[in-house]
XYZ file of C-alpha atoms in Angstrom:
600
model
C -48.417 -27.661 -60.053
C -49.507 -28.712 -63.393
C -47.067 -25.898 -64.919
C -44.376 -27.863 -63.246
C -45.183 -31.104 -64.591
C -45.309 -29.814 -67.842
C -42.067 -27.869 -67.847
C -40.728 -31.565 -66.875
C -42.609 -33.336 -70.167
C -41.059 -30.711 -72.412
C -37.519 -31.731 -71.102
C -38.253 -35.138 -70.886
C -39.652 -35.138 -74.506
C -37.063 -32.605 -75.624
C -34.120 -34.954 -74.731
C -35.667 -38.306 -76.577
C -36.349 -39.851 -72.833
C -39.421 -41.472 -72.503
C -40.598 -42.775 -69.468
C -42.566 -45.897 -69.283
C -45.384 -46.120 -66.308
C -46.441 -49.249 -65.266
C -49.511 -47.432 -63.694
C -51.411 -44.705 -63.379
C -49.782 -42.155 -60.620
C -51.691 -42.355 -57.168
C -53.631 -39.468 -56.371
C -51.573 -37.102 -53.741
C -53.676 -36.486 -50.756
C -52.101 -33.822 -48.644
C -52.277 -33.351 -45.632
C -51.542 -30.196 -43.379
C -50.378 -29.496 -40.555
C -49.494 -31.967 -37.369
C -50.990 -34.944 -39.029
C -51.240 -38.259 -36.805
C -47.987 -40.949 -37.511
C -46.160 -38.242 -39.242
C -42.997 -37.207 -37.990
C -42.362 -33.598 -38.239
C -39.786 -31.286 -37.761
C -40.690 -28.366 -34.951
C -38.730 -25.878 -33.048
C -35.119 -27.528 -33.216
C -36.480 -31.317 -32.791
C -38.416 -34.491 -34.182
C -42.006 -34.585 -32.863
C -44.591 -37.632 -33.502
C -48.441 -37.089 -32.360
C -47.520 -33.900 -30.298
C -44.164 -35.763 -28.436
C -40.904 -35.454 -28.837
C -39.147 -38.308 -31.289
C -35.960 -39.537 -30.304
C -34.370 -42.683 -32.370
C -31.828 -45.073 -32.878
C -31.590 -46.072 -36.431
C -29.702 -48.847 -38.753
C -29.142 -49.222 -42.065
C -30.187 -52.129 -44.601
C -29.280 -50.514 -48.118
C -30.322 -54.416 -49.567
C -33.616 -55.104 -48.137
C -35.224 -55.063 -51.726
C -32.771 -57.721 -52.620
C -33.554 -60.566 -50.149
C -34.994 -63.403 -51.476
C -38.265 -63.703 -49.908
C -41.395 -62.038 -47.588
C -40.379 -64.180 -44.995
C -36.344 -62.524 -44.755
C -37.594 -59.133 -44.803
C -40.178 -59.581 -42.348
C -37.318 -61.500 -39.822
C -35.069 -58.740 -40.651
C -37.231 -56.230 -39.968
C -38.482 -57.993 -36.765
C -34.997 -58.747 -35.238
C -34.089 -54.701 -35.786
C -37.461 -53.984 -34.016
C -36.973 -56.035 -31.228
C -33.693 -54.024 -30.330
C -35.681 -51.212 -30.212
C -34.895 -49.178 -32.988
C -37.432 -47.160 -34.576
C -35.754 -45.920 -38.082
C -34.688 -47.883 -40.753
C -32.931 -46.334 -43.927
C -32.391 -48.541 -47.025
C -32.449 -47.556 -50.480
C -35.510 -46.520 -52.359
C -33.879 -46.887 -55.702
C -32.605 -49.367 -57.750
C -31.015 -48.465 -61.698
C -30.594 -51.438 -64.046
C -28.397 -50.868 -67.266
C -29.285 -53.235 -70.756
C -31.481 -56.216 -69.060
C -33.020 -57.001 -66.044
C -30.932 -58.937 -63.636
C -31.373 -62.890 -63.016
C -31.593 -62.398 -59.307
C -33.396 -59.817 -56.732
C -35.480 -57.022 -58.480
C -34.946 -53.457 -59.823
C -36.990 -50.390 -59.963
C -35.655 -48.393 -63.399
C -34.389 -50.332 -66.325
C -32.475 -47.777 -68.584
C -31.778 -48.631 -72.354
C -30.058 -45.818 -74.449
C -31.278 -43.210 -72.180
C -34.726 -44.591 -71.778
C -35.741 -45.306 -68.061
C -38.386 -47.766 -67.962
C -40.029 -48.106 -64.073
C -40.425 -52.107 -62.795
C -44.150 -52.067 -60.847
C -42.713 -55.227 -59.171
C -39.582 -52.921 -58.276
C -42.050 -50.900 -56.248
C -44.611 -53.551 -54.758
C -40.996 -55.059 -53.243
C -40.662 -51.290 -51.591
C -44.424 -50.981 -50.969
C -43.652 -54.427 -48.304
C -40.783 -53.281 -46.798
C -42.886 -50.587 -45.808
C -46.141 -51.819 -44.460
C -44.439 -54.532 -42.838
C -42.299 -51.622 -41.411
C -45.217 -50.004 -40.359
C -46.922 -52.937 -38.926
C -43.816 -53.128 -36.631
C -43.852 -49.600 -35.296
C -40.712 -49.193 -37.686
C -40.176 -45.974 -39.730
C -38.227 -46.398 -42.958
C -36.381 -43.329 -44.357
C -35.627 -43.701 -47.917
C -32.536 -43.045 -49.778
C -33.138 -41.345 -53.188
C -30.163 -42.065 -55.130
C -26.677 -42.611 -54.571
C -23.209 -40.615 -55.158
C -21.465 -43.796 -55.621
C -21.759 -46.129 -58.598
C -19.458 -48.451 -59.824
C -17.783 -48.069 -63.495
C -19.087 -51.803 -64.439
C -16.465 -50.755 -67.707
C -13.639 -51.201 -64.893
C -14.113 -54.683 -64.364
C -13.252 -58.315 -65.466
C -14.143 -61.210 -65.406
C -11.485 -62.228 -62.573
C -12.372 -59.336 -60.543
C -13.120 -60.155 -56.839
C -16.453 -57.939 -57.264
C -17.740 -59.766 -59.736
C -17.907 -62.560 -57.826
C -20.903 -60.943 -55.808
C -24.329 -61.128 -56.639
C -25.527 -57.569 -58.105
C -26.633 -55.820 -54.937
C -24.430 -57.129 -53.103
C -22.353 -53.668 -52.203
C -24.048 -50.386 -51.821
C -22.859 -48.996 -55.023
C -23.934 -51.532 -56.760
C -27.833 -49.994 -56.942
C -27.271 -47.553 -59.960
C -27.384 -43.864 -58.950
C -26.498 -40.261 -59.948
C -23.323 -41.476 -62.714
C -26.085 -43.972 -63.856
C -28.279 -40.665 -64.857
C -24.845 -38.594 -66.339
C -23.956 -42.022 -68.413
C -27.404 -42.758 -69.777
C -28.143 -38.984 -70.089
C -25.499 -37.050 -70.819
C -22.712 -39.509 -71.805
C -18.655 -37.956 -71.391
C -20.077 -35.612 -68.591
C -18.251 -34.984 -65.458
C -19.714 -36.706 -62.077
C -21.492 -33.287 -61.065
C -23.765 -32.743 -64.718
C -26.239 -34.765 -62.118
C -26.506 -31.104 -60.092
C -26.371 -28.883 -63.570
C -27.582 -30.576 -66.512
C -31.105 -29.767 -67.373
C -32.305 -32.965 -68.929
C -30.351 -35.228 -66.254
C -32.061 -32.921 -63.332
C -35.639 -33.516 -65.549
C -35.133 -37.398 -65.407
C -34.726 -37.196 -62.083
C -37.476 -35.180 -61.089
C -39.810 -37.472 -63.300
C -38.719 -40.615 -60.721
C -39.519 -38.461 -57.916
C -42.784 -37.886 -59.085
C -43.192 -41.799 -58.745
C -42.133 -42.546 -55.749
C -43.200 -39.661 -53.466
C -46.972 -39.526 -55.131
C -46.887 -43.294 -54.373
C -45.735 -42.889 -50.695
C -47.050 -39.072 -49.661
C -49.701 -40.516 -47.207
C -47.819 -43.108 -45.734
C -47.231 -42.129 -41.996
C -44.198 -45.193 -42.245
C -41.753 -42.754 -43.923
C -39.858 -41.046 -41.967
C -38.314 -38.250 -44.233
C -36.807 -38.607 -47.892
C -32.689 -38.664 -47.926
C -32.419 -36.757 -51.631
C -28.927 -38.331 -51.808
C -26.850 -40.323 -49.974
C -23.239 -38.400 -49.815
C -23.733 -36.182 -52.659
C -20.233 -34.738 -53.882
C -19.064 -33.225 -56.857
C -16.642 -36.152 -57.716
C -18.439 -39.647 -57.771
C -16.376 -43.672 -57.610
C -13.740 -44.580 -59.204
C -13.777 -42.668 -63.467
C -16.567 -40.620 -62.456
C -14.248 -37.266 -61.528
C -15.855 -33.487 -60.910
C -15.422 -31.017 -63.092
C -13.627 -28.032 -63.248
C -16.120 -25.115 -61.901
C -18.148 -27.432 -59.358
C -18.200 -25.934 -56.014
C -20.047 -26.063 -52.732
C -22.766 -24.014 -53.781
C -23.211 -26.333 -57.162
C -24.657 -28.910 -54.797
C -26.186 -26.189 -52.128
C -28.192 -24.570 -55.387
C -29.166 -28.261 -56.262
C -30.119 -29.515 -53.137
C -32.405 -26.877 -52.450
C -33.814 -27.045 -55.820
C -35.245 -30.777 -55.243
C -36.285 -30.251 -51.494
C -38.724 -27.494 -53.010
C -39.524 -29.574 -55.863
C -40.488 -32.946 -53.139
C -42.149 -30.409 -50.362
C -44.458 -29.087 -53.223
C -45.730 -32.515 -53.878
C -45.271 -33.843 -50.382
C -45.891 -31.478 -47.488
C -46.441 -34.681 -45.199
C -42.736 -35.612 -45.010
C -39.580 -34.308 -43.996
C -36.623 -33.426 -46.583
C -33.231 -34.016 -45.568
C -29.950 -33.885 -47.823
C -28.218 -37.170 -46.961
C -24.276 -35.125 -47.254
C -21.788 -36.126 -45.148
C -21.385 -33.325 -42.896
C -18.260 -31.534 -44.384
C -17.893 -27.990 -44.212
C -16.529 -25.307 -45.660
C -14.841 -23.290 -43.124
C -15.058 -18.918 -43.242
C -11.644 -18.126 -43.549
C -10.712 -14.579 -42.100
C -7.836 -14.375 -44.184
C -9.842 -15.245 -47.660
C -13.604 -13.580 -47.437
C -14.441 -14.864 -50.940
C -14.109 -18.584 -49.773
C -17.085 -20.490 -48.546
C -19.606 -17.624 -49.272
C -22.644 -18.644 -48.510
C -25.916 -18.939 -50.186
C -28.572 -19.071 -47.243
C -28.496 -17.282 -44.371
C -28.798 -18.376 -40.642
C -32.800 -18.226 -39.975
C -33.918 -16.163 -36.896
C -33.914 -18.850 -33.702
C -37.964 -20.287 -33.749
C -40.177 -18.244 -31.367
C -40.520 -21.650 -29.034
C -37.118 -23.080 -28.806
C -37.439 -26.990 -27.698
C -36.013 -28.638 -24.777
C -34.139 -30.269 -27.387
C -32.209 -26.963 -28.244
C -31.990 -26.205 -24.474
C -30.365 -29.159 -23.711
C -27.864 -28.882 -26.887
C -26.684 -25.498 -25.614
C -26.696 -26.235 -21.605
C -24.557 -29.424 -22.030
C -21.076 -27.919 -22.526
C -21.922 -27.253 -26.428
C -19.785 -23.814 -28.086
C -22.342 -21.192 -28.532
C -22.038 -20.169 -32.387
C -23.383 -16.726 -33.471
C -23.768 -17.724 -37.268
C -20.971 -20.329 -39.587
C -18.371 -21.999 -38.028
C -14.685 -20.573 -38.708
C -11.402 -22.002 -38.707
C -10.691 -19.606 -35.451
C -14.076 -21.036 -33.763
C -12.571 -24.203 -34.699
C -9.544 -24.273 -33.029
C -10.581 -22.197 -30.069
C -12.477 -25.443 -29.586
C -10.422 -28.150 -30.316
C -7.900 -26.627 -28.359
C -10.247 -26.462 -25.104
C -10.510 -30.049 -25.450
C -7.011 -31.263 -25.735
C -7.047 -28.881 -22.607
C -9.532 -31.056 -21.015
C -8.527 -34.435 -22.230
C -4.447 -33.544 -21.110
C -5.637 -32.982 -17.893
C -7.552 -35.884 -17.688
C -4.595 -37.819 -19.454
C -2.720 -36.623 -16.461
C -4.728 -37.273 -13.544
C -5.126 -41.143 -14.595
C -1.452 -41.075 -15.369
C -0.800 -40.007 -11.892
C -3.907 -42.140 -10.673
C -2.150 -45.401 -11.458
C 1.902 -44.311 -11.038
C 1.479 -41.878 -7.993
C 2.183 -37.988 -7.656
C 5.677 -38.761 -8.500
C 6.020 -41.202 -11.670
C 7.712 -38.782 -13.966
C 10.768 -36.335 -14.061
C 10.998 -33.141 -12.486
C 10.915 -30.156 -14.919
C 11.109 -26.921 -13.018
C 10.906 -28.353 -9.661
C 7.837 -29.801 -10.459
C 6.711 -33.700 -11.211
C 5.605 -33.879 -14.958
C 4.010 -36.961 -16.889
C 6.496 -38.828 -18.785
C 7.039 -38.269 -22.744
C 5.592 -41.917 -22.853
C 2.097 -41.705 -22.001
C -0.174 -42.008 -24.739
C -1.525 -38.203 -26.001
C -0.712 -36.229 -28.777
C -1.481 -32.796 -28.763
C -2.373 -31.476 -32.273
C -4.119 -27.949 -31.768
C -1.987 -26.555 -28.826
C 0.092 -23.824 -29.277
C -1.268 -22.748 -33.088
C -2.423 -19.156 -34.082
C -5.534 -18.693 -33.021
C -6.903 -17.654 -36.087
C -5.884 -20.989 -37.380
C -3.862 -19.624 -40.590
C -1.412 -22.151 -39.525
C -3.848 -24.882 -38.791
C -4.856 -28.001 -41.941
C -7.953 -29.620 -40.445
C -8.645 -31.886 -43.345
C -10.529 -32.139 -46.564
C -13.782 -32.457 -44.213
C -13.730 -28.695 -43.329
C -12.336 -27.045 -46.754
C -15.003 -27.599 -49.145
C -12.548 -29.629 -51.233
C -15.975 -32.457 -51.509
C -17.782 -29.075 -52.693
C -20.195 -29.891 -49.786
C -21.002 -27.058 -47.563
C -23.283 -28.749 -44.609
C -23.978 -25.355 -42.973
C -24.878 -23.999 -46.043
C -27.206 -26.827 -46.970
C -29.000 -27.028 -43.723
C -30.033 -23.337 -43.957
C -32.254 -23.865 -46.853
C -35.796 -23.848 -45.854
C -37.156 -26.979 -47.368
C -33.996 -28.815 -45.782
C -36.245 -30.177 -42.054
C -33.199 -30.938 -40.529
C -29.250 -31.482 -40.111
C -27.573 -35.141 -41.554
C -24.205 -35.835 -40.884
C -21.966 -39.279 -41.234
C -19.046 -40.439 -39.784
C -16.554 -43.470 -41.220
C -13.186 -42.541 -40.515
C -11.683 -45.363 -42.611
C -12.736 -43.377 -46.039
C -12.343 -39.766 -44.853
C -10.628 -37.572 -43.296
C -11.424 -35.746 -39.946
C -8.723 -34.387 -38.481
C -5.358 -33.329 -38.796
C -3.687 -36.705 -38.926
C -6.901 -38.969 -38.316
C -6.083 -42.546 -40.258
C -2.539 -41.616 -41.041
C -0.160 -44.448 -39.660
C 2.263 -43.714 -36.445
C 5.704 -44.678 -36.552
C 5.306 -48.355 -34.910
C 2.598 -48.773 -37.133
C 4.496 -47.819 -40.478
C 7.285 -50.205 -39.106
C 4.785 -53.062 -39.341
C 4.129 -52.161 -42.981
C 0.318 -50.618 -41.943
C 0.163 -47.556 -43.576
C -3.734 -46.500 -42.630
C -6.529 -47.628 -40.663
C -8.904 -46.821 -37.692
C -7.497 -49.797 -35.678
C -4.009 -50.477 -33.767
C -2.458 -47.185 -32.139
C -5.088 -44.974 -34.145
C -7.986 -46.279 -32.123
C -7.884 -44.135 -29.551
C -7.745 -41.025 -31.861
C -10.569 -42.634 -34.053
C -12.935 -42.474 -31.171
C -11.968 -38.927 -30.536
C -12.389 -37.731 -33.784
C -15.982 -39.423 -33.733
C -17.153 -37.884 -30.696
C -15.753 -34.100 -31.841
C -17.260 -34.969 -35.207
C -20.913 -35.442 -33.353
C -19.892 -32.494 -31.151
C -19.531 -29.674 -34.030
C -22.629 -31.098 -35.869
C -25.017 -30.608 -32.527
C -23.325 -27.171 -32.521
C -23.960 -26.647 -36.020
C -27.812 -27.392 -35.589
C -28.419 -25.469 -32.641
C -27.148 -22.486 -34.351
C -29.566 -22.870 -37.256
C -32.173 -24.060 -34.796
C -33.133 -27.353 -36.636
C -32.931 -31.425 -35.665
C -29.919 -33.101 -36.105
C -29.412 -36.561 -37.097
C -26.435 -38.827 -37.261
C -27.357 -40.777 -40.827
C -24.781 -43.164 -40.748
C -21.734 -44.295 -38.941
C -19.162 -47.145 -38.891
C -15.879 -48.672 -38.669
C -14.807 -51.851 -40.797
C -13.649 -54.160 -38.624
C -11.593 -57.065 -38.823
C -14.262 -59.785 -39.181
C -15.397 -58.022 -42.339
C -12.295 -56.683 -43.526
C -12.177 -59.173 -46.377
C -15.326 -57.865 -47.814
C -14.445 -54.214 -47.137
C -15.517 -52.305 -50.480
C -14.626 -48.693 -49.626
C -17.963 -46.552 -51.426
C -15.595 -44.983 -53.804
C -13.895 -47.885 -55.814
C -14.265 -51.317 -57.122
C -11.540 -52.934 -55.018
C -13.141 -55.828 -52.587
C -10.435 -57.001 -49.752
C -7.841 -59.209 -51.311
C -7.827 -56.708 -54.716
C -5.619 -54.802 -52.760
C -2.176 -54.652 -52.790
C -1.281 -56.382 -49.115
C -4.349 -58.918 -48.387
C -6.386 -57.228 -45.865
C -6.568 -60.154 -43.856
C -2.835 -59.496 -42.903
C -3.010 -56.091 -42.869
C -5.921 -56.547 -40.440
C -3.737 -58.752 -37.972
C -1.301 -55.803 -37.778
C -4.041 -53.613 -36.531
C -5.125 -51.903 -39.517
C -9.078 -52.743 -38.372
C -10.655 -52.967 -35.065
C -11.784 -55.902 -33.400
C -15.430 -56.561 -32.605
C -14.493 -55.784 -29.338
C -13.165 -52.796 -30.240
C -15.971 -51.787 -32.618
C -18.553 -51.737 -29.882
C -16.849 -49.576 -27.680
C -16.298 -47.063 -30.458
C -20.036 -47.437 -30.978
C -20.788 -47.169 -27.596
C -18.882 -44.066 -26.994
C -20.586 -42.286 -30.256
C -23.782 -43.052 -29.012
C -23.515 -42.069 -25.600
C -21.922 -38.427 -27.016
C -24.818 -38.359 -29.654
C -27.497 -38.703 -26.549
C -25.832 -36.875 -24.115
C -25.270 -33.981 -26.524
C -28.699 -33.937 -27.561
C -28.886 -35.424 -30.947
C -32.266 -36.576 -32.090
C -31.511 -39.667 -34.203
C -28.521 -41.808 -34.666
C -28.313 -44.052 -37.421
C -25.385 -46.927 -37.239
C -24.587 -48.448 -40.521
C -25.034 -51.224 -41.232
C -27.350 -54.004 -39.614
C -25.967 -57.979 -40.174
C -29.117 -60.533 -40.599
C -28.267 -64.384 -40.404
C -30.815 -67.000 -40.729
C -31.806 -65.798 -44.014
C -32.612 -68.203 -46.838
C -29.781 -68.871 -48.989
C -30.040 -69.249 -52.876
C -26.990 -69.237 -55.016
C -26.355 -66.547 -57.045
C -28.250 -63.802 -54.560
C -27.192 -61.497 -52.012
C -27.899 -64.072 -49.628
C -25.472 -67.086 -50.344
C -23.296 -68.506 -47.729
C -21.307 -70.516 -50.576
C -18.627 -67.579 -50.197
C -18.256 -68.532 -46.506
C -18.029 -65.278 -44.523
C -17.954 -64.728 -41.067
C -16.492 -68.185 -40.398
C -17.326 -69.723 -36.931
C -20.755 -69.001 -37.501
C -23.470 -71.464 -38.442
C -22.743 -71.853 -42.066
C -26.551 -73.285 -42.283
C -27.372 -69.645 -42.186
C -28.061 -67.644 -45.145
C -25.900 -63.720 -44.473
C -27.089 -60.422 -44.969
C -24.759 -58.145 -47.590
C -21.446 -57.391 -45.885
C -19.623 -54.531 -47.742
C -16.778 -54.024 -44.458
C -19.255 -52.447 -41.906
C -22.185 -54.980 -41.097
C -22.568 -55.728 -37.613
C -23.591 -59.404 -36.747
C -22.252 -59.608 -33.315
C -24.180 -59.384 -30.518
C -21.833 -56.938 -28.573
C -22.759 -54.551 -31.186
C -26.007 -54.618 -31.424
C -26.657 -54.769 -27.261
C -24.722 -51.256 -27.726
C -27.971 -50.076 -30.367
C -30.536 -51.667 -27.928
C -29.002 -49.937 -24.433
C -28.886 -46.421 -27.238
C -32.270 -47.351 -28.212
C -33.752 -47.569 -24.711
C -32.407 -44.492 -23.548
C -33.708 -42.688 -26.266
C -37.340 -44.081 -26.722
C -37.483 -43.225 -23.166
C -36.659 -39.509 -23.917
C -39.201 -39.843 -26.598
C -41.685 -41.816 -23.893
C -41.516 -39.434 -21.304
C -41.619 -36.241 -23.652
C -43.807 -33.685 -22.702
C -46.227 -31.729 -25.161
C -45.002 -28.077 -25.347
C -46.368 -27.154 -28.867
């Protein structure tokens, strides 16, 4: 151990970086085995004090940035009182040049010096206990693929018209490291550069010696949506790949479970994959192998394979792929046809063959029917290529990885053939994208075969799974829509996004709970053990001009305007249709968790 901390002083000291400590490090305390309020990660499922753990989660990337005690405590009351258990917000917080006027920070870098703010951490150490003191587990976010080039900006720019903190990639993160550390570097030096890996390791040190006996964490998220390209000037370079980040990710899970064996490890990717292609052996090789199934396999697992699930033998391919998307455009033509028929009789369409078929007008589009079944022939997107150089399966089959994370928001990437591309009425209009109007329907679908691979994916390697994040922007927030990639805050773009969101391009709150609702209800039903909606909307907050809580902007009009609002990058869900669709999720699974029987 102290070997390892030294290695990390010679390349910290090596590389001019000098790390200031406010105080002396905690001492580690660590604990072993099933250790009371810790969550662990057993035989293909969550289990807390000898049960079963089950969860709906939300997200609150800005709780270090409200104003007072008092709005994180309310904030963290009103998500408990729907019944959701996990919380995930960010648990770091890069400053560049001078500490900011409003909210707090946790590293202050200055020519490639990272100095760490105690008062940065006491903020984190009262989100937690609060948390705690609530029944609330908080699962903390590491860094962050997604930083903004501040260089990008001016002074008219809509985004600078936000408090800092305001947007999720507004918190510093891994281009913060490659700038400060290794300046003219590609996105991806983060995963390969020595001194930048160093740096990072020294924070971790921090923050996990400072937490490691704190039953209120729920796991560490290394990174949320690590990729080898970052936002918007921060591009990958030339020989990153999906084992780049595979090799990486493993590397800091062994590095936290050596200083933390208390708490679960998780990635935080997205969930892409990088499909075995028959016709190309020497893409997607992989770097871990499957692990042998656990010698007590859950009821968890059970359930994941007994509920109409694909049994996988080891990595998904593009022919296991379309052998199963094909079986369920099966399935959901049939059932496109029975309601047909249900509401226009046996009869309602033309006769082809002597038989009655259902007209060419009914809503379904078959994508997968009819293609080679080795799928040769068949694009499923950049989510299943390895084009991200994220390999999920790959990831999840390192052995300090506890479990499976996957996200879904289908209005930044792409899941499907054709999923967000406009159809002809829509293109008509002028709407050339989007998750709402006539891609609804197909939004939904792509979520719940999204959830449906993942479970898969996870029973095969015989670990949890957990949805870590999922929206939809809809049309309430579509002004303040900052997609995690750019810079560009609703009316930057070209059309103003509150006519493109008339036309459909967004879904309506309506709309947005039933998508939720029908995630959930697959996520549950298909045995997933946590699912994490991003991202929870807080009003009655104290407003103070110049925060992240200032109603002088006036969003979400028709609401009390007395009301200080929670950070709204496009997804935040204020409405109570929404969030009655966590509470019913949150029931159900609490009383999975509830009634949970001891088999360890």
């Amino acid at each position: 151990m102290k070997f390892l901390h030294a290695l990390s002083a010679i390349a910290l000291i090596a590389s001019g970086l000098v790390v200031d400590a406010a105080k002396p490090t905690k001492t580690l305390k660590k604990r072993q085995g099933n250790s009371p309020g810790f969550v662990k990660s057993e035989g293909g499922e969550f289990r807390l004090d000898g049960k079963p753990f089950y969860f709906v989660g939300t997200t609150a990337y800005w709780l270090q940035q409200l104003n007072s005690e008092d709005d994180i405590k309310k904030t963290l009351t009103d998500i408990a009182s729907r019944g959701i258990k996990v919380v995930r917000t960010w648990g770091f917080n890069d400053v560049v040049g001078t500490p900011p006027s409003h909210g707090t920070y946790i590293t202050l870098w200055n020519n490639g010096v990272p100095t760490y703010n105690e008062e940065g951490f006491k903020r984190l150490d009262f989100i937690i206990s609060t948390a705690e003191s609530l029944g609330l587990k908080i699962q903390l976010v590491l860094t962050n693929n997604w930083v903004v080039d501040s260089s990008t900006l001016n002074a008219t720019s809509t985004y600078k018209k936000f408090a800092r903190g305001f947007f999720s990639n507004d918190y510093g993160g891994i281009d913060t490291y490659v700038q400060q550390l290794a300046p003219g570097s590609t996105h991806d030096a983060f995963y390969t550069n020595p001194t930048v890996i160093a740096a990072f390791k020294q924070y971790l040190d921090k923050i996990v010696a400072r937490y490691v006996n704190s039953p209120a964490i729920f796991s560490w998220e290394i990174a949320n949506d690590p990729r080898c390209r970052g936002a918007l000037n921060f591009a990958a370079g030339p020989d990153c790949k999906p084992q780049t980040i595979t090799k990486w990710t493993g590397e800091i899970a062994t590095y936290i479970k050596e200083r933390d064996p208390n708490h679960m490890t998780a990635s935080g990717d997205a969930g892409f994959y990088c499909l075995l292609d028959e016709a190309d052996a020497t893409k997607c090789q992989k770097i871990n192998p499957i692990p042998p199934p656990p010698a007590q396999v859950s009821q968890t697992s059970q359930k994941r394979s007994l509920n109409g699930l694909p049994k996988r033998k080891g990595h998904l391919t593009k022919r296991q792929l379309l052998a199963e998307r094909t079986a369920k455009e099966k399935a959901r033509l049939h059932a496109a046809r029975a309601e047909y028929v249900k509401k226009n009789g046996p009869r309602g369409g033309p006769k082809i063959r002597g038989r009655w078929a259902m007209p060419v007008d009914v809503p379904f589009k078959t994508r997968y029917l009819g293609k080679r079944q080795d799928g040769s022939d068949t694009d499923f997107g950049s989510s299943y290529d390895g084009s991200e150089g994220v390999d999920t399966e790959d990831i999840m089959g390192n052995a300090d990885i506890d479990f499976s994370s996957f996200q879904f928001y289908p209005d930044q990437n792409t899941y499907s053939q054709d999923s967000g591309q406009s159809t002809t009425t829509e293109q008509s209009q002028g709407v050339t994208e989007g998750t709402g109007g006539e891609n609804y329907d197909q939004t939904v679908e792509d979520g719940n075969d999204w959830i449906e691979e993942h479970a898969s994916s996870a029973n095969t390697y015989g670990k949890p799974v957990s949805l870590n994040g999922f929206g939809i922007v809809g049309e309430d927030s579509s002004n303040y829509y900052q997609p995690f990639d750019s810079n560009t805050v609703g009316a930057d773009s070209d059309a103003p996004i509150t006519r493109r969101a008339k036309k459909k391009k967004y879904s309506s709150k309506k709309q947005r709970a039933k998508a939720y609702k029908s995630w959930l209800s697959t996520a549950i039903k298909r045995g997933v053990n946590g699912v994490t909606h991003y991202q929870w909307g807080q009003n009655g907050l104290e407003s103070q001009g110049g925060s992240v809580v200032d109603d002088s902007n006036d969003y979400h009009k028709g609401s009390d305007s007395s009301n200080g609002y929670s950070p709204d990058d496009g997804y935040a869900s204020y409405d109570s249709d929404t969030k009655q669709q966590l509470q019913e999720a949150a029931n159900e699974q609490n009383q999975k968790s509830n009634s949970g029987q001891d088999s360890s």
